[in-house]
Amino acid sequence: MYNLKDDFNEITDLSAQQPAKLKELRALFDSEATKYNVFPLKDGTQGYTLQTAYKDLDRVVLYPGQSTIVDVAGPFALKKSFSLIADVDLGGVEDQGVLLSRGGFEGGLSFFIQNRKLNFVYAVGDGTKYVVTSENAALPQGKVQLRADVKYDDNGAGQITLFANNSKVGESKLEKTTGYVYLHEGVNVGFDDLTPVADTYKVPFAFTGKINHVTIDYNPGQQSSLK
């Protein structure tokens, strides 16, 4: 413990001289570190294990306007089945854009509306992209819940199912999937940055409607009805 006002070069350790202050600062650090998911601390000497603030959560709620989430610490860093649930207001049939994206042309996923259709692109990273598009003529207007269930199986494959207000509007098999992969581009709400995940739009392809929030639920298919 050092007094940087008088000892900028941290030469004199005051921890033995001021045990009460040391105890106070340790308690403050522990409190803030727990609050902001700093633990566990790593000094680089231990074996590497995946750590992400989201690994023990059942769901994560993200909002438009937030900063890009770095992928190595993001909600998709662990390979777990999930649902993306976008609570949106669609003011017109021309509303389009990205609801949530992860990664870019090297691999990732994008959940978006284009040409009045709900779309989900799952890019494996070797050039393979699985595309699911809603089958109905147009999406509902007003307050709408849009959902994509991504379920992995034990054989390295899976399935994507799309819903609008809990009605299934599209589905497709995944012949192969990615997992435990850190992408150079992170997670964004309301746009896709740097390079596009999908081949049908150019970045940022920002959503023109209103996104209230996007929920990542790690228990796909168990969501309640629209609220």
mmCIF file of C-alpha atoms in Angstrom:
data_model
loop_
_atom_site.group_PDB
_atom_site.id
_atom_site.type_symbol
_atom_site.label_atom_id
_atom_site.label_comp_id
_atom_site.label_asym_id
_atom_site.label_seq_id
_atom_site.Cartn_x
_atom_site.Cartn_y
_atom_site.Cartn_z
ATOM 1 C CA MET A 1 0.000 0.000 0.000
ATOM 2 C CA TYR A 2 1.449 3.311 -1.094
ATOM 3 C CA ASN A 3 0.614 7.003 -0.756
ATOM 4 C CA LEU A 4 0.935 8.077 -4.378
ATOM 5 C CA LYS A 5 0.595 11.759 -3.504
ATOM 6 C CA ASP A 6 3.928 11.716 -1.682
ATOM 7 C CA ASP A 7 5.467 8.521 -3.080
ATOM 8 C CA PHE A 8 4.767 8.398 -6.808
ATOM 9 C CA ASN A 9 7.397 5.695 -7.438
ATOM 10 C CA GLU A 10 5.885 3.414 -4.764
ATOM 11 C CA ILE A 11 9.059 3.006 -2.723
ATOM 12 C CA THR A 12 7.621 2.973 0.812
ATOM 13 C CA ASP A 13 5.082 0.231 1.581
ATOM 14 C CA LEU A 14 2.675 1.545 4.243
ATOM 15 C CA SER A 15 0.676 -1.662 4.765
ATOM 16 C CA ALA A 16 2.458 -2.591 8.029
ATOM 17 C CA GLN A 17 2.160 0.950 9.375
ATOM 18 C CA GLN A 18 -1.538 1.398 8.604
ATOM 19 C CA PRO A 19 -3.256 -2.007 9.027
ATOM 20 C CA ALA A 20 -6.703 -0.451 9.503
ATOM 21 C CA LYS A 21 -6.504 1.410 6.186
ATOM 22 C CA LEU A 22 -5.213 -1.731 4.484
ATOM 23 C CA LYS A 23 -8.175 -3.706 5.820
ATOM 24 C CA GLU A 24 -10.571 -0.996 4.641
ATOM 25 C CA LEU A 25 -9.120 -0.929 1.122
ATOM 26 C CA ARG A 26 -9.126 -4.726 0.843
ATOM 27 C CA ALA A 27 -12.809 -4.837 1.785
ATOM 28 C CA LEU A 28 -13.605 -2.109 -0.733
ATOM 29 C CA PHE A 29 -11.724 -3.932 -3.492
ATOM 30 C CA ASP A 30 -13.464 -7.247 -2.731
ATOM 31 C CA SER A 31 -16.857 -5.534 -2.770
ATOM 32 C CA GLU A 32 -16.303 -3.793 -6.104
ATOM 33 C CA ALA A 33 -14.582 -6.804 -7.696
ATOM 34 C CA THR A 34 -17.535 -9.032 -6.801
ATOM 35 C CA LYS A 35 -20.032 -6.451 -8.055
ATOM 36 C CA TYR A 36 -18.346 -6.101 -11.456
ATOM 37 C CA ASN A 37 -17.326 -9.762 -11.997
ATOM 38 C CA VAL A 38 -13.578 -9.149 -11.694
ATOM 39 C CA PHE A 39 -12.975 -12.432 -9.892
ATOM 40 C CA PRO A 40 -11.255 -14.778 -10.337
ATOM 41 C CA LEU A 41 -8.033 -12.769 -10.650
ATOM 42 C CA LYS A 42 -5.321 -14.291 -12.837
ATOM 43 C CA ASP A 43 -1.585 -13.625 -12.822
ATOM 44 C CA GLY A 44 -0.776 -15.766 -15.860
ATOM 45 C CA THR A 45 0.974 -18.528 -13.907
ATOM 46 C CA GLN A 46 -1.966 -20.923 -13.712
ATOM 47 C CA GLY A 47 -3.316 -23.175 -16.433
ATOM 48 C CA TYR A 48 -5.812 -21.522 -18.748
ATOM 49 C CA THR A 49 -9.501 -22.166 -18.247
ATOM 50 C CA LEU A 50 -12.367 -20.342 -19.884
ATOM 51 C CA GLN A 51 -13.795 -17.563 -17.757
ATOM 52 C CA THR A 52 -16.723 -15.395 -18.741
ATOM 53 C CA ALA A 53 -19.022 -13.322 -16.585
ATOM 54 C CA TYR A 54 -22.004 -15.025 -18.246
ATOM 55 C CA LYS A 55 -21.117 -18.679 -17.630
ATOM 56 C CA ASP A 56 -23.347 -19.162 -14.569
ATOM 57 C CA LEU A 57 -26.323 -17.104 -15.743
ATOM 58 C CA ASP A 58 -29.613 -18.396 -17.135
ATOM 59 C CA ARG A 59 -30.210 -15.278 -19.207
ATOM 60 C CA VAL A 60 -28.614 -11.994 -20.212
ATOM 61 C CA VAL A 61 -30.528 -8.850 -21.216
ATOM 62 C CA LEU A 62 -28.805 -6.437 -23.605
ATOM 63 C CA TYR A 63 -29.911 -2.942 -24.659
ATOM 64 C CA PRO A 64 -29.339 -0.787 -27.735
ATOM 65 C CA GLY A 65 -26.646 1.853 -27.350
ATOM 66 C CA GLN A 66 -24.332 -0.268 -25.236
ATOM 67 C CA SER A 67 -20.697 -0.765 -26.170
ATOM 68 C CA THR A 68 -19.479 -3.753 -28.156
ATOM 69 C CA ILE A 69 -18.952 -6.785 -25.905
ATOM 70 C CA VAL A 70 -15.510 -8.306 -26.454
ATOM 71 C CA ASP A 71 -16.071 -11.852 -27.645
ATOM 72 C CA VAL A 72 -13.602 -13.635 -25.362
ATOM 73 C CA ALA A 73 -15.665 -12.459 -22.385
ATOM 74 C CA GLY A 74 -18.993 -12.451 -24.179
ATOM 75 C CA PRO A 75 -22.250 -14.378 -23.760
ATOM 76 C CA PHE A 76 -21.436 -16.827 -26.590
ATOM 77 C CA ALA A 77 -17.927 -17.779 -25.433
ATOM 78 C CA LEU A 78 -19.284 -21.017 -23.986
ATOM 79 C CA LYS A 79 -21.019 -23.446 -26.292
ATOM 80 C CA LYS A 80 -24.507 -23.571 -24.846
ATOM 81 C CA SER A 81 -27.849 -23.764 -26.611
ATOM 82 C CA PHE A 82 -29.598 -20.415 -26.489
ATOM 83 C CA SER A 83 -32.507 -18.273 -27.607
ATOM 84 C CA LEU A 84 -32.288 -14.712 -28.850
ATOM 85 C CA ILE A 85 -35.471 -12.838 -27.935
ATOM 86 C CA ALA A 86 -35.801 -9.368 -29.416
ATOM 87 C CA ASP A 87 -38.508 -7.144 -27.956
ATOM 88 C CA VAL A 88 -39.110 -4.585 -30.714
ATOM 89 C CA ASP A 89 -41.572 -2.032 -32.026
ATOM 90 C CA LEU A 90 -42.085 -2.297 -35.787
ATOM 91 C CA GLY A 91 -43.569 0.945 -37.058
ATOM 92 C CA GLY A 92 -43.790 0.023 -40.711
ATOM 93 C CA VAL A 93 -43.239 -2.763 -43.195
ATOM 94 C CA GLU A 94 -39.986 -1.154 -44.323
ATOM 95 C CA ASP A 95 -38.288 -1.462 -40.914
ATOM 96 C CA GLN A 96 -35.157 -3.542 -41.253
ATOM 97 C CA GLY A 97 -31.676 -4.046 -39.841
ATOM 98 C CA VAL A 98 -29.661 -6.089 -37.378
ATOM 99 C CA LEU A 99 -31.200 -6.975 -34.016
ATOM 100 C CA LEU A 100 -28.052 -8.642 -32.655
ATOM 101 C CA SER A 101 -24.766 -9.685 -34.223
ATOM 102 C CA ARG A 102 -21.680 -11.563 -33.141
ATOM 103 C CA GLY A 103 -18.467 -11.725 -35.140
ATOM 104 C CA GLY A 104 -18.106 -11.012 -38.855
ATOM 105 C CA PHE A 105 -17.185 -12.606 -42.172
ATOM 106 C CA GLU A 106 -14.721 -14.989 -40.456
ATOM 107 C CA GLY A 107 -17.547 -16.499 -38.413
ATOM 108 C CA GLY A 108 -20.367 -15.570 -36.089
ATOM 109 C CA LEU A 109 -24.108 -15.013 -36.162
ATOM 110 C CA SER A 110 -26.563 -12.329 -37.122
ATOM 111 C CA PHE A 111 -30.254 -11.977 -36.225
ATOM 112 C CA PHE A 112 -31.888 -9.417 -38.498
ATOM 113 C CA ILE A 113 -34.875 -8.247 -40.541
ATOM 114 C CA GLN A 114 -34.496 -7.732 -44.284
ATOM 115 C CA ASN A 115 -37.043 -7.539 -47.096
ATOM 116 C CA ARG A 116 -39.864 -7.881 -44.534
ATOM 117 C CA LYS A 117 -38.475 -11.235 -43.410
ATOM 118 C CA LEU A 118 -36.879 -12.405 -40.173
ATOM 119 C CA ASN A 119 -33.427 -13.865 -40.805
ATOM 120 C CA PHE A 120 -30.761 -15.711 -38.884
ATOM 121 C CA VAL A 121 -27.295 -16.413 -40.301
ATOM 122 C CA TYR A 122 -24.938 -18.808 -38.527
ATOM 123 C CA ALA A 123 -21.421 -18.599 -39.994
ATOM 124 C CA VAL A 124 -19.124 -21.467 -39.023
ATOM 125 C CA GLY A 125 -15.930 -19.715 -40.057
ATOM 126 C CA ASP A 126 -14.726 -21.913 -42.905
ATOM 127 C CA GLY A 127 -16.948 -20.194 -45.439
ATOM 128 C CA THR A 128 -20.008 -22.232 -44.473
ATOM 129 C CA LYS A 129 -23.066 -20.161 -43.596
ATOM 130 C CA TYR A 130 -26.453 -21.515 -42.564
ATOM 131 C CA VAL A 131 -29.285 -19.116 -43.414
ATOM 132 C CA VAL A 132 -32.818 -19.314 -42.012
ATOM 133 C CA THR A 133 -35.525 -16.960 -43.327
ATOM 134 C CA SER A 134 -39.119 -16.616 -42.148
ATOM 135 C CA GLU A 135 -41.672 -18.203 -44.430
ATOM 136 C CA ASN A 136 -44.630 -15.880 -43.858
ATOM 137 C CA ALA A 137 -45.362 -12.984 -46.201
ATOM 138 C CA ALA A 138 -44.582 -10.262 -43.664
ATOM 139 C CA LEU A 139 -43.883 -9.802 -39.976
ATOM 140 C CA PRO A 140 -46.478 -8.420 -37.543
ATOM 141 C CA GLN A 141 -46.455 -4.695 -36.823
ATOM 142 C CA GLY A 142 -46.441 -2.825 -33.525
ATOM 143 C CA LYS A 143 -44.974 -4.421 -30.411
ATOM 144 C CA VAL A 144 -43.463 -7.706 -31.532
ATOM 145 C CA GLN A 145 -41.392 -10.431 -29.930
ATOM 146 C CA LEU A 146 -38.950 -12.011 -32.373
ATOM 147 C CA ARG A 147 -37.094 -15.143 -31.329
ATOM 148 C CA ALA A 148 -34.438 -17.491 -32.628
ATOM 149 C CA ASP A 149 -33.820 -20.789 -30.836
ATOM 150 C CA VAL A 150 -30.373 -22.279 -31.465
ATOM 151 C CA LYS A 151 -30.142 -25.799 -30.084
ATOM 152 C CA TYR A 152 -26.916 -27.811 -30.203
ATOM 153 C CA ASP A 153 -26.881 -31.599 -30.116
ATOM 154 C CA ASP A 154 -24.178 -33.994 -28.925
ATOM 155 C CA ASN A 155 -22.879 -34.680 -32.435
ATOM 156 C CA GLY A 156 -21.567 -31.227 -33.299
ATOM 157 C CA ALA A 157 -24.733 -30.237 -35.162
ATOM 158 C CA GLY A 158 -27.952 -28.480 -34.213
ATOM 159 C CA GLN A 159 -31.077 -26.629 -35.303
ATOM 160 C CA ILE A 160 -32.282 -23.034 -35.654
ATOM 161 C CA THR A 161 -35.983 -22.177 -35.261
ATOM 162 C CA LEU A 162 -37.480 -18.708 -35.792
ATOM 163 C CA PHE A 163 -40.598 -17.328 -34.089
ATOM 164 C CA ALA A 164 -42.682 -14.155 -34.299
ATOM 165 C CA ASN A 165 -44.959 -13.618 -31.287
ATOM 166 C CA ASN A 166 -44.382 -17.284 -30.371
ATOM 167 C CA SER A 167 -45.578 -18.543 -33.772
ATOM 168 C CA LYS A 168 -42.978 -20.566 -35.668
ATOM 169 C CA VAL A 169 -42.048 -18.882 -38.926
ATOM 170 C CA GLY A 170 -38.946 -20.809 -40.050
ATOM 171 C CA GLU A 171 -36.422 -23.497 -39.184
ATOM 172 C CA SER A 172 -33.282 -25.188 -40.499
ATOM 173 C CA LYS A 173 -30.751 -27.801 -39.483
ATOM 174 C CA LEU A 174 -27.140 -27.000 -38.618
ATOM 175 C CA GLU A 175 -24.871 -29.632 -40.099
ATOM 176 C CA LYS A 176 -21.935 -28.352 -38.062
ATOM 177 C CA THR A 177 -21.461 -25.714 -35.386
ATOM 178 C CA THR A 178 -18.794 -23.644 -33.719
ATOM 179 C CA GLY A 179 -17.959 -23.600 -30.049
ATOM 180 C CA TYR A 180 -15.257 -22.407 -27.693
ATOM 181 C CA VAL A 181 -14.216 -20.008 -30.465
ATOM 182 C CA TYR A 182 -13.175 -16.423 -29.813
ATOM 183 C CA LEU A 183 -13.901 -14.098 -32.698
ATOM 184 C CA HIS A 184 -12.077 -10.884 -33.502
ATOM 185 C CA GLU A 185 -15.354 -9.003 -33.687
ATOM 186 C CA GLY A 186 -17.639 -8.831 -30.669
ATOM 187 C CA VAL A 187 -21.346 -8.728 -29.859
ATOM 188 C CA ASN A 188 -23.499 -5.734 -30.844
ATOM 189 C CA VAL A 189 -27.145 -4.823 -30.384
ATOM 190 C CA GLY A 190 -28.879 -3.033 -33.244
ATOM 191 C CA PHE A 191 -26.094 -3.239 -35.841
ATOM 192 C CA ASP A 192 -23.207 -5.263 -37.258
ATOM 193 C CA ASP A 193 -19.794 -3.579 -37.191
ATOM 194 C CA LEU A 194 -16.480 -3.942 -39.067
ATOM 195 C CA THR A 195 -17.358 -6.839 -41.404
ATOM 196 C CA PRO A 196 -20.803 -8.362 -42.094
ATOM 197 C CA VAL A 197 -21.790 -11.821 -40.888
ATOM 198 C CA ALA A 198 -24.409 -12.120 -43.640
ATOM 199 C CA ASP A 199 -23.759 -11.779 -47.354
ATOM 200 C CA THR A 200 -26.995 -9.897 -48.024
ATOM 201 C CA TYR A 201 -26.217 -6.582 -46.284
ATOM 202 C CA LYS A 202 -23.407 -4.104 -45.733
ATOM 203 C CA VAL A 203 -22.327 -2.937 -42.281
ATOM 204 C CA PRO A 204 -23.581 -1.464 -40.085
ATOM 205 C CA PHE A 205 -27.105 -2.303 -41.345
ATOM 206 C CA ALA A 206 -28.478 -0.563 -38.250
ATOM 207 C CA PHE A 207 -32.020 -1.442 -37.211
ATOM 208 C CA THR A 208 -34.524 1.228 -38.277
ATOM 209 C CA GLY A 209 -37.281 0.246 -35.860
ATOM 210 C CA LYS A 210 -37.134 0.413 -32.074
ATOM 211 C CA ILE A 211 -35.339 -2.250 -30.037
ATOM 212 C CA ASN A 212 -36.434 -2.265 -26.414
ATOM 213 C CA HIS A 213 -34.024 -5.042 -25.443
ATOM 214 C CA VAL A 214 -32.600 -8.346 -26.619
ATOM 215 C CA THR A 215 -32.503 -11.294 -24.229
ATOM 216 C CA ILE A 216 -30.092 -14.202 -24.530
ATOM 217 C CA ASP A 217 -31.779 -17.129 -22.797
ATOM 218 C CA TYR A 218 -29.780 -20.302 -22.214
ATOM 219 C CA ASN A 219 -32.950 -22.434 -21.952
ATOM 220 C CA PRO A 220 -34.180 -22.209 -25.561
ATOM 221 C CA GLY A 221 -37.828 -22.746 -26.265
ATOM 222 C CA GLN A 222 -38.978 -22.115 -22.679
ATOM 223 C CA GLN A 223 -39.907 -18.440 -23.004
ATOM 224 C CA SER A 224 -43.187 -17.024 -21.794
ATOM 225 C CA SER A 225 -45.688 -15.353 -24.084
ATOM 226 C CA LEU A 226 -45.290 -11.751 -25.248
ATOM 227 C CA LYS A 227 -45.572 -9.201 -22.466
#
